[in-house]
Amino acid sequence: MGDTSRSQTVSTRLQQIAKQAEDYPQMVFTTLAHHLDVDLLREAYRHTRKNSSPGVDGITAKQYGEHLEENLQDLYGRLKNGRYTAPPVMRAWLEKDNGKKRPIGKPTFEDKIVQRAVMMLLEPIYEQVFHDFSHGFRRGRSQHRALKELRENLIDLRINWIVIADITGLFDNLDHEILRNLIKKRMNDGTLLRLIGKWLNAGVMEGKSIHHPEQGTPQGGVISPILSNIFLHYVLDDWFEREVHPRLKGRSFLIRWADDFIIGFEYKSDAERVMKVLPKRFERYNLSLHPDKTSLVRFSKPFTKQESQERGTFDFLGFTFYWGKGLKGYWVIKKRTARKRLSRFMKRIWQWCKENLHEPIGGQYKIVCSKLRGFYQYYGVRSNYKALEVVFEYTEKAWRRWLSRRSQKGKVLFEDLRKTYPLPLPRIVHSV
């Protein structure tokens, strides 16, 4: 059987699971492990990134793929007999812009395959459960779709108040026992639950020492996004939809991307009520909201310029939302690149130009263009052209500054360089 036929067979099975989940919303899936076969593992391998760093075993994707069929057969045998052991995740640290460090996890390549295979079995079940306003880590969703939905809700529901909430370290603080109980609401297959338990307890390796966190999802794990979505679906999304929304006097909405969420309200009294119960709701599940980053903001349409200055702004997915005058003189909701994101990009481009000033000009040009296009691709929205111009001009300045520091022999006249290597100009990518 060819690879295409095998992929279609796996796809058909997953569609059947999704159809069952849709037709029987109260059904709890107890027999899924038989789908965890070589064909599914092969399909999981096909969808797993091949360019990431190896984990604790040092095996790269290329090495694993050299004897793919033997490796998958051996892996299947260990999974079928319950002999599969989840290896610890190698931890590395990345410097943040504020001087602090952020941990990143490096699972082994084989473990990524198994995690992706299990995720592929969970996804068709929980996609029928998740609400439409949950966007993060879901197929066919994007940040710009969430941003578009947010703006439409602000206008259509005549929202005047915004609750901005920040969950303190979601991925590091998920309670394992609570997570397992929430998963069992729709999936109670013992084999898959044991695998998830192995990942939760696999431990983290730093240097030669291994420690086992008592909470949190696997760092860098393919399975972590869907586990966190399941957790927040029951803790926040479903609770808001079933218990909070029907009790409010006015209109409201919730938009969530992973652990970032915004709640909008028509009336201040509704917003204040939810602000009081929200921390208690998260505490019940051993999570907390950051006290300094959780706030209530007035966001109603202004009638004068002074009122516009008095109205609050809020940030979501890298953009700052605010009221401003449109081309026809009417008040409209606009968005611009959040100040922190703008500053972070400029610091990084300056540092990159500094560290690579002696590299060949052609190679530098390709990478600088790629970085600029990436910025335009995400932040190129209407009303944000000024930020794109600022980034373009700053990038040109940084590149010119560090090229001028090369030795006399390798010195470059930037005006000549501009003609030969023109940087991509700012452009609006997203018209909505």
Short mmCIF file of C-alpha atoms in Angstrom, two decimals:
data_model
loop_
_atom_site.label_atom_id
_atom_site.label_comp_id
_atom_site.label_asym_id
_atom_site.label_seq_id
_atom_site.Cartn_x
_atom_site.Cartn_y
_atom_site.Cartn_z
CA MET A 1 0.00 0.00 0.00
CA GLY A 2 1.37 3.41 -1.00
CA ASP A 3 1.90 6.38 1.33
CA THR A 4 -1.09 8.22 -0.21
CA SER A 5 -3.44 5.27 0.39
CA ARG A 6 -2.21 4.89 3.96
CA SER A 7 -2.75 8.62 4.63
CA GLN A 8 -6.28 8.38 3.24
CA THR A 9 -7.00 5.35 5.44
CA VAL A 10 -5.80 7.22 8.55
CA SER A 11 -7.78 10.31 7.51
CA THR A 12 -10.94 8.22 7.07
CA ARG A 13 -10.58 6.72 10.55
CA LEU A 14 -10.09 10.13 12.13
CA GLN A 15 -13.14 11.48 10.28
CA GLN A 16 -15.20 8.59 11.65
CA ILE A 17 -14.10 9.46 15.19
CA ALA A 18 -15.05 13.10 14.59
CA LYS A 19 -18.46 12.06 13.23
CA GLN A 20 -19.13 9.92 16.31
CA ALA A 21 -18.10 12.78 18.61
CA GLU A 22 -20.42 15.16 16.75
CA ASP A 23 -23.40 12.78 16.62
CA TYR A 24 -23.12 11.69 20.26
CA PRO A 25 -22.05 14.75 22.30
CA GLN A 26 -22.45 12.87 25.62
CA MET A 27 -20.42 9.87 24.49
CA VAL A 28 -17.19 9.04 26.38
CA PHE A 29 -14.59 7.35 24.13
CA THR A 30 -13.12 4.32 25.92
CA THR A 31 -11.58 2.34 23.04
CA LEU A 32 -9.17 4.41 20.95
CA ALA A 33 -5.81 2.71 21.52
CA HIS A 34 -6.33 0.21 18.67
CA HIS A 35 -6.04 3.17 16.27
CA LEU A 36 -2.48 3.76 17.54
CA ASP A 37 -0.93 1.52 14.87
CA VAL A 38 1.99 1.76 12.44
CA ASP A 39 -0.06 3.67 9.84
CA LEU A 40 -1.00 6.35 12.36
CA LEU A 41 2.60 6.54 13.64
CA ARG A 42 3.82 6.91 10.05
CA GLU A 43 1.34 9.71 9.44
CA ALA A 44 2.42 11.36 12.71
CA TYR A 45 6.05 11.11 11.55
CA ARG A 46 5.10 12.81 8.27
CA HIS A 47 3.60 15.79 10.15
CA THR A 48 6.42 16.14 12.69
CA ARG A 49 8.98 18.89 12.09
CA LYS A 50 12.31 17.51 10.94
CA ASN A 51 14.55 20.52 11.63
CA SER A 52 14.35 20.79 15.43
CA SER A 53 17.18 19.93 17.81
CA PRO A 54 17.50 16.35 19.12
CA GLY A 55 16.49 15.45 22.66
CA VAL A 56 18.29 13.52 25.38
CA ASP A 57 18.98 10.54 23.09
CA GLY A 58 20.80 12.73 20.54
CA ILE A 59 18.92 11.17 17.60
CA THR A 60 17.98 13.59 14.82
CA ALA A 61 14.98 13.31 12.51
CA LYS A 62 17.32 12.44 9.63
CA GLN A 63 18.88 9.56 11.59
CA TYR A 64 15.45 8.26 12.65
CA GLY A 65 14.20 8.39 9.07
CA GLU A 66 17.09 6.35 7.68
CA HIS A 67 15.51 3.18 9.10
CA LEU A 68 11.98 4.51 9.39
CA GLU A 69 9.96 1.31 8.91
CA GLU A 70 12.06 -0.73 11.37
CA ASN A 71 11.90 2.13 13.91
CA LEU A 72 8.13 2.50 13.58
CA GLN A 73 7.56 -1.25 13.89
CA ASP A 74 9.72 -1.35 17.02
CA LEU A 75 7.93 1.71 18.43
CA TYR A 76 4.53 0.14 17.75
CA GLY A 77 5.59 -3.05 19.52
CA ARG A 78 6.63 -1.13 22.63
CA LEU A 79 3.41 0.87 22.64
CA LYS A 80 1.26 -2.24 22.15
CA ASN A 81 2.99 -4.15 24.99
CA GLY A 82 3.01 -1.16 27.36
CA ARG A 83 6.83 -1.03 27.31
CA TYR A 84 7.09 2.47 25.91
CA THR A 85 8.88 4.81 28.32
CA ALA A 86 8.55 8.57 27.94
CA PRO A 87 12.09 10.04 28.06
CA PRO A 88 12.80 13.21 30.04
CA VAL A 89 12.70 16.52 28.20
CA MET A 90 16.01 18.31 27.73
CA ARG A 91 15.76 21.90 28.99
CA ALA A 92 17.54 24.89 27.51
CA TRP A 93 17.21 28.59 28.32
CA LEU A 94 16.60 31.55 26.01
CA GLU A 95 17.41 35.14 26.90
CA LYS A 96 14.37 37.44 27.06
CA ASP A 97 14.43 41.14 26.22
CA ASN A 98 13.97 42.08 29.88
CA GLY A 99 17.14 40.22 30.88
CA LYS A 100 15.28 37.21 32.26
CA LYS A 101 15.48 33.71 30.82
CA ARG A 102 12.72 31.57 29.36
CA PRO A 103 12.91 27.77 29.50
CA ILE A 104 12.37 25.73 26.35
CA GLY A 105 11.98 21.97 26.19
CA LYS A 106 13.49 19.55 23.67
CA PRO A 107 11.69 16.18 23.60
CA THR A 108 13.23 13.30 21.64
CA PHE A 109 12.12 12.99 18.03
CA GLU A 110 10.50 9.59 18.62
CA ASP A 111 8.56 10.97 21.58
CA LYS A 112 7.26 13.77 19.35
CA ILE A 113 5.93 11.16 16.94
CA VAL A 114 4.01 9.36 19.70
CA GLN A 115 2.69 12.63 21.14
CA ARG A 116 1.52 13.74 17.71
CA ALA A 117 -0.20 10.39 17.11
CA VAL A 118 -2.12 10.71 20.39
CA MET A 119 -2.92 14.34 19.59
CA MET A 120 -4.33 13.20 16.23
CA LEU A 121 -6.71 10.87 18.09
CA LEU A 122 -7.77 13.51 20.63
CA GLU A 123 -8.24 16.33 18.12
CA PRO A 124 -11.33 14.99 16.27
CA ILE A 125 -13.06 14.36 19.62
CA TYR A 126 -12.38 17.70 21.25
CA GLU A 127 -12.84 19.78 18.10
CA GLN A 128 -16.54 18.94 18.47
CA VAL A 129 -16.40 20.13 22.09
CA PHE A 130 -14.40 23.35 21.86
CA HIS A 131 -16.26 26.64 21.37
CA ASP A 132 -15.76 28.80 18.28
CA PHE A 133 -14.26 31.64 20.31
CA SER A 134 -11.29 29.44 21.28
CA HIS A 135 -8.68 29.94 18.54
CA GLY A 136 -5.21 28.93 19.73
CA PHE A 137 -3.48 25.78 18.43
CA ARG A 138 -6.48 24.68 16.37
CA ARG A 139 -6.45 23.63 12.75
CA GLY A 140 -7.75 26.27 10.36
CA ARG A 141 -7.48 29.04 12.98
CA SER A 142 -5.10 32.00 13.00
CA GLN A 143 -4.31 35.04 15.11
CA HIS A 144 -5.80 37.30 12.44
CA ARG A 145 -9.06 35.39 12.47
CA ALA A 146 -9.21 35.90 16.26
CA LEU A 147 -8.37 39.60 15.87
CA LYS A 148 -11.08 40.03 13.21
CA GLU A 149 -13.64 38.32 15.44
CA LEU A 150 -12.61 40.50 18.38
CA ARG A 151 -13.08 43.73 16.43
CA GLU A 152 -16.45 42.61 15.04
CA ASN A 153 -17.70 41.74 18.54
CA LEU A 154 -16.56 45.10 19.89
CA ILE A 155 -18.63 46.88 17.23
CA ASP A 156 -21.66 44.61 16.83
CA LEU A 157 -22.28 44.10 20.57
CA ARG A 158 -21.63 47.77 21.43
CA ILE A 159 -19.03 46.82 24.01
CA ASN A 160 -18.05 49.51 26.52
CA TRP A 161 -15.91 47.58 29.02
CA ILE A 162 -13.05 45.12 28.62
CA VAL A 163 -11.66 42.63 31.14
CA ILE A 164 -8.02 41.89 30.37
CA ALA A 165 -6.77 38.81 32.19
CA ASP A 166 -3.37 37.15 32.44
CA ILE A 167 -3.01 33.57 33.73
CA THR A 168 0.16 33.14 35.74
CA GLY A 169 2.33 30.45 34.12
CA LEU A 170 -0.43 28.26 32.69
CA PHE A 171 1.81 25.65 31.05
CA ASP A 172 3.96 25.33 34.18
CA ASN A 173 1.10 25.12 36.67
CA LEU A 174 -1.58 22.82 35.29
CA ASP A 175 -2.63 20.38 38.00
CA HIS A 176 -2.07 16.82 36.73
CA GLU A 177 -4.94 15.18 38.62
CA ILE A 178 -7.45 17.87 37.64
CA LEU A 179 -6.28 17.65 34.01
CA ARG A 180 -6.79 13.87 33.94
CA ASN A 181 -10.30 14.21 35.38
CA LEU A 182 -11.21 16.85 32.80
CA ILE A 183 -9.90 14.69 29.92
CA LYS A 184 -12.06 11.78 31.17
CA LYS A 185 -15.21 13.80 30.49
CA ARG A 186 -14.89 12.79 26.81
CA MET A 187 -11.97 10.32 26.60
CA ASN A 188 -11.38 7.53 29.10
CA ASP A 189 -9.15 5.10 27.21
CA GLY A 190 -6.76 3.59 29.76
CA THR A 191 -3.84 3.18 27.33
CA LEU A 192 -3.95 6.79 26.14
CA LEU A 193 -4.42 8.10 29.68
CA ARG A 194 -1.35 6.14 30.82
CA LEU A 195 0.67 7.60 27.95
CA ILE A 196 -0.42 11.12 28.89
CA GLY A 197 0.49 10.33 32.50
CA LYS A 198 3.96 9.20 31.40
CA TRP A 199 4.53 12.50 29.61
CA LEU A 200 3.31 14.53 32.56
CA ASN A 201 5.73 12.67 34.84
CA ALA A 202 8.66 12.17 32.45
CA GLY A 203 10.76 14.83 34.11
CA VAL A 204 13.10 17.56 32.88
CA MET A 205 16.85 17.12 32.33
CA GLU A 206 19.24 20.00 32.95
CA GLY A 207 22.86 19.03 32.57
CA LYS A 208 23.07 15.59 34.14
CA SER A 209 20.31 16.04 36.71
CA ILE A 210 16.63 15.15 36.24
CA HIS A 211 13.79 16.59 38.26
CA HIS A 212 10.10 15.73 38.09
CA PRO A 213 7.67 18.70 38.29
CA GLU A 214 4.43 17.86 40.07
CA GLN A 215 2.45 20.15 37.80
CA GLY A 216 2.54 21.57 34.27
CA THR A 217 2.45 20.12 30.75
CA PRO A 218 5.48 18.65 28.90
CA GLN A 219 7.81 21.48 27.85
CA GLY A 220 8.06 21.68 24.08
CA GLY A 221 5.68 18.75 23.83
CA VAL A 222 3.45 18.35 20.76
CA ILE A 223 0.69 17.16 23.10
CA SER A 224 0.84 20.23 25.40
CA PRO A 225 -1.30 22.65 23.32
CA ILE A 226 -4.34 20.36 23.14
CA LEU A 227 -4.00 19.44 26.84
CA SER A 228 -4.01 23.12 27.80
CA ASN A 229 -6.98 23.77 25.49
CA ILE A 230 -8.93 20.93 27.13
CA PHE A 231 -8.10 22.35 30.58
CA LEU A 232 -9.15 25.91 29.73
CA HIS A 233 -12.23 24.75 27.84
CA TYR A 234 -13.75 23.44 31.07
CA VAL A 235 -12.21 26.00 33.43
CA LEU A 236 -13.06 29.10 31.38
CA ASP A 237 -14.80 28.67 28.02
CA ASP A 238 -17.63 26.31 28.90
CA TRP A 239 -18.12 27.93 32.30
CA PHE A 240 -18.50 31.37 30.69
CA GLU A 241 -20.86 30.08 28.00
CA ARG A 242 -23.11 28.02 30.29
CA GLU A 243 -23.05 29.81 33.64
CA VAL A 244 -21.83 33.39 33.21
CA HIS A 245 -23.25 34.61 29.91
CA PRO A 246 -26.91 33.70 30.63
CA ARG A 247 -26.81 35.63 33.94
CA LEU A 248 -25.55 38.93 32.51
CA LYS A 249 -27.83 41.91 31.92
CA GLY A 250 -26.17 43.08 28.74
CA ARG A 251 -24.31 41.66 25.77
CA SER A 252 -20.85 40.15 26.15
CA PHE A 253 -18.26 37.96 24.45
CA LEU A 254 -15.13 35.95 25.15
CA ILE A 255 -12.16 35.51 22.76
CA ARG A 256 -9.32 33.19 23.75
CA TRP A 257 -5.99 32.37 22.12
CA ALA A 258 -4.23 29.72 24.23
CA ASP A 259 -3.79 31.37 27.66
CA ASP A 260 -4.53 34.93 26.42
CA PHE A 261 -8.16 35.98 26.61
CA ILE A 262 -10.34 39.07 26.45
CA ILE A 263 -13.88 39.41 27.82
CA GLY A 264 -16.05 42.27 26.57
CA PHE A 265 -19.17 43.68 28.26
CA GLU A 266 -21.88 46.12 27.37
CA TYR A 267 -22.43 47.16 31.00
CA LYS A 268 -19.92 48.02 33.70
CA SER A 269 -21.95 46.20 36.37
CA ASP A 270 -21.61 42.93 34.45
CA ALA A 271 -17.87 43.45 34.03
CA GLU A 272 -17.39 44.16 37.74
CA ARG A 273 -19.33 41.03 38.72
CA VAL A 274 -17.20 38.83 36.48
CA MET A 275 -14.00 40.51 37.70
CA LYS A 276 -14.90 39.43 41.23
CA VAL A 277 -15.61 35.78 40.44
CA LEU A 278 -12.89 35.22 37.82
CA PRO A 279 -9.95 34.85 40.28
CA LYS A 280 -12.02 32.48 42.46
CA ARG A 281 -12.85 30.36 39.42
CA PHE A 282 -9.17 29.89 38.54
CA GLU A 283 -8.14 29.31 42.17
CA ARG A 284 -10.61 26.43 42.27
CA TYR A 285 -8.44 24.73 39.62
CA ASN A 286 -5.12 25.66 41.26
CA LEU A 287 -4.40 28.49 38.84
CA SER A 288 -4.10 32.21 39.51
CA LEU A 289 -4.54 35.46 37.59
CA HIS A 290 -1.68 37.93 37.62
CA PRO A 291 -2.92 40.78 39.88
CA ASP A 292 -0.99 43.50 38.02
CA LYS A 293 -1.90 42.27 34.53
CA THR A 294 -5.59 41.64 35.11
CA SER A 295 -7.69 44.78 34.85
CA LEU A 296 -10.95 46.40 33.80
CA VAL A 297 -10.72 48.95 30.98
CA ARG A 298 -13.34 51.37 29.69
CA PHE A 299 -13.54 51.02 25.92
CA SER A 300 -16.63 52.87 24.73
CA LYS A 301 -16.93 55.07 21.66
CA PRO A 302 -15.77 58.64 22.45
CA PHE A 303 -17.59 61.76 21.26
CA THR A 304 -14.79 64.31 21.59
CA LYS A 305 -11.00 64.26 21.23
CA GLN A 306 -10.66 64.70 25.00
CA GLU A 307 -12.91 61.70 25.61
CA SER A 308 -10.77 59.71 23.20
CA GLN A 309 -7.72 60.41 25.34
CA GLU A 310 -9.62 59.37 28.47
CA ARG A 311 -10.77 56.04 27.03
CA GLY A 312 -8.52 53.10 27.76
CA THR A 313 -6.65 50.89 25.34
CA PHE A 314 -5.87 47.19 25.59
CA ASP A 315 -3.40 44.76 24.04
CA PHE A 316 -4.18 41.40 22.46
CA LEU A 317 -1.96 39.14 20.31
CA GLY A 318 0.67 41.83 19.80
CA PHE A 319 -1.71 44.67 18.89
CA THR A 320 -2.99 47.65 20.87
CA PHE A 321 -6.69 48.36 20.26
CA TYR A 322 -7.83 52.00 20.49
CA TRP A 323 -10.48 54.44 19.22
CA GLY A 324 -9.42 56.84 16.46
CA LYS A 325 -10.87 58.95 13.66
CA GLY A 326 -11.32 57.23 10.31
CA LEU A 327 -10.80 58.76 6.86
CA LYS A 328 -14.41 60.01 6.80
CA GLY A 329 -14.13 61.61 10.24
CA TYR A 330 -16.07 58.95 12.15
CA TRP A 331 -14.82 57.22 15.29
CA VAL A 332 -13.55 53.73 14.47
CA ILE A 333 -11.70 50.98 16.31
CA LYS A 334 -8.10 50.78 15.19
CA LYS A 335 -5.10 48.67 16.09
CA ARG A 336 -1.36 49.26 16.06
CA THR A 337 1.67 47.19 16.96
CA ALA A 338 1.94 46.98 20.74
CA ARG A 339 4.83 49.04 22.08
CA LYS A 340 6.64 46.05 23.60
CA ARG A 341 6.48 44.10 20.33
CA LEU A 342 7.78 47.08 18.35
CA SER A 343 10.63 47.63 20.78
CA ARG A 344 11.49 43.91 20.81
CA PHE A 345 11.74 43.70 17.02
CA MET A 346 13.97 46.77 16.80
CA LYS A 347 16.29 45.53 19.55
CA ARG A 348 16.64 42.17 17.84
CA ILE A 349 17.32 43.60 14.38
CA TRP A 350 19.96 45.92 15.85
CA GLN A 351 21.63 43.02 17.67
CA TRP A 352 21.51 40.80 14.59
CA CYS A 353 23.13 43.46 12.38
CA LYS A 354 25.82 43.97 15.03
CA GLU A 355 26.62 40.27 15.35
CA ASN A 356 26.68 39.62 11.60
CA LEU A 357 28.36 42.76 10.21
CA HIS A 358 31.27 40.79 8.72
CA GLU A 359 29.10 38.21 6.96
CA PRO A 360 28.76 38.43 3.13
CA ILE A 361 26.46 41.25 2.07
CA GLY A 362 24.23 39.01 -0.06
CA GLY A 363 23.58 36.64 2.83
CA GLN A 364 22.86 39.52 5.21
CA TYR A 365 20.46 41.01 2.69
CA LYS A 366 18.37 37.84 2.40
CA ILE A 367 17.99 37.48 6.16
CA VAL A 368 17.23 41.18 6.79
CA CYS A 369 14.58 41.08 4.03
CA SER A 370 13.11 37.92 5.54
CA LYS A 371 12.84 39.55 8.97
CA LEU A 372 11.15 42.65 7.53
CA ARG A 373 8.69 40.63 5.45
CA GLY A 374 7.84 38.54 8.51
CA PHE A 375 7.01 41.73 10.43
CA TYR A 376 4.87 43.05 7.55
CA GLN A 377 3.14 39.69 7.19
CA TYR A 378 1.87 39.77 10.77
CA TYR A 379 1.56 43.49 11.57
CA GLY A 380 0.60 44.72 8.09
CA VAL A 381 -2.99 45.71 8.92
CA ARG A 382 -4.93 48.85 8.11
CA SER A 383 -4.31 51.74 10.55
CA ASN A 384 -0.85 50.32 11.39
CA TYR A 385 1.16 51.62 8.42
CA LYS A 386 3.09 54.08 10.61
CA ALA A 387 4.56 51.23 12.68
CA LEU A 388 5.67 49.48 9.48
CA GLU A 389 7.42 52.67 8.36
CA VAL A 390 9.15 53.01 11.72
CA VAL A 391 10.42 49.44 11.50
CA PHE A 392 11.58 49.89 7.89
CA GLU A 393 13.49 53.08 8.68
CA TYR A 394 15.03 51.65 11.85
CA THR A 395 16.13 48.46 10.05
CA GLU A 396 17.76 50.52 7.31
CA LYS A 397 19.48 52.65 9.95
CA ALA A 398 20.73 49.62 11.92
CA TRP A 399 22.05 47.88 8.80
CA ARG A 400 23.77 51.07 7.58
CA ARG A 401 25.29 51.71 11.02
CA TRP A 402 26.87 48.29 11.41
CA LEU A 403 28.01 47.94 7.81
CA SER A 404 29.85 51.25 8.25
CA ARG A 405 31.82 49.64 11.11
CA ARG A 406 33.44 47.07 8.85
CA SER A 407 37.16 47.40 8.09
CA GLN A 408 38.17 49.97 5.43
CA LYS A 409 38.68 47.14 2.97
CA GLY A 410 35.22 45.74 3.53
CA LYS A 411 33.48 49.07 4.08
CA VAL A 412 30.24 49.56 2.19
CA LEU A 413 28.75 52.80 0.84
CA PHE A 414 25.16 52.48 1.89
CA GLU A 415 23.78 54.68 -0.91
CA ASP A 416 25.31 52.29 -3.45
CA LEU A 417 24.00 49.35 -1.44
CA ARG A 418 20.46 50.78 -1.50
CA LYS A 419 20.38 50.52 -5.28
CA THR A 420 21.76 47.00 -5.43
CA TYR A 421 19.99 45.58 -2.37
CA PRO A 422 16.74 47.53 -1.79
CA LEU A 423 14.96 46.50 1.41
CA PRO A 424 11.26 45.54 1.03
CA LEU A 425 9.01 48.55 1.52
CA PRO A 426 6.18 48.55 4.11
CA ARG A 427 2.91 47.12 2.84
CA ILE A 428 -0.54 46.32 4.18
CA VAL A 429 -1.09 42.57 3.95
CA HIS A 430 -4.42 42.23 5.78
CA SER A 431 -7.18 44.55 4.55
CA VAL A 432 -9.73 43.53 7.22
#
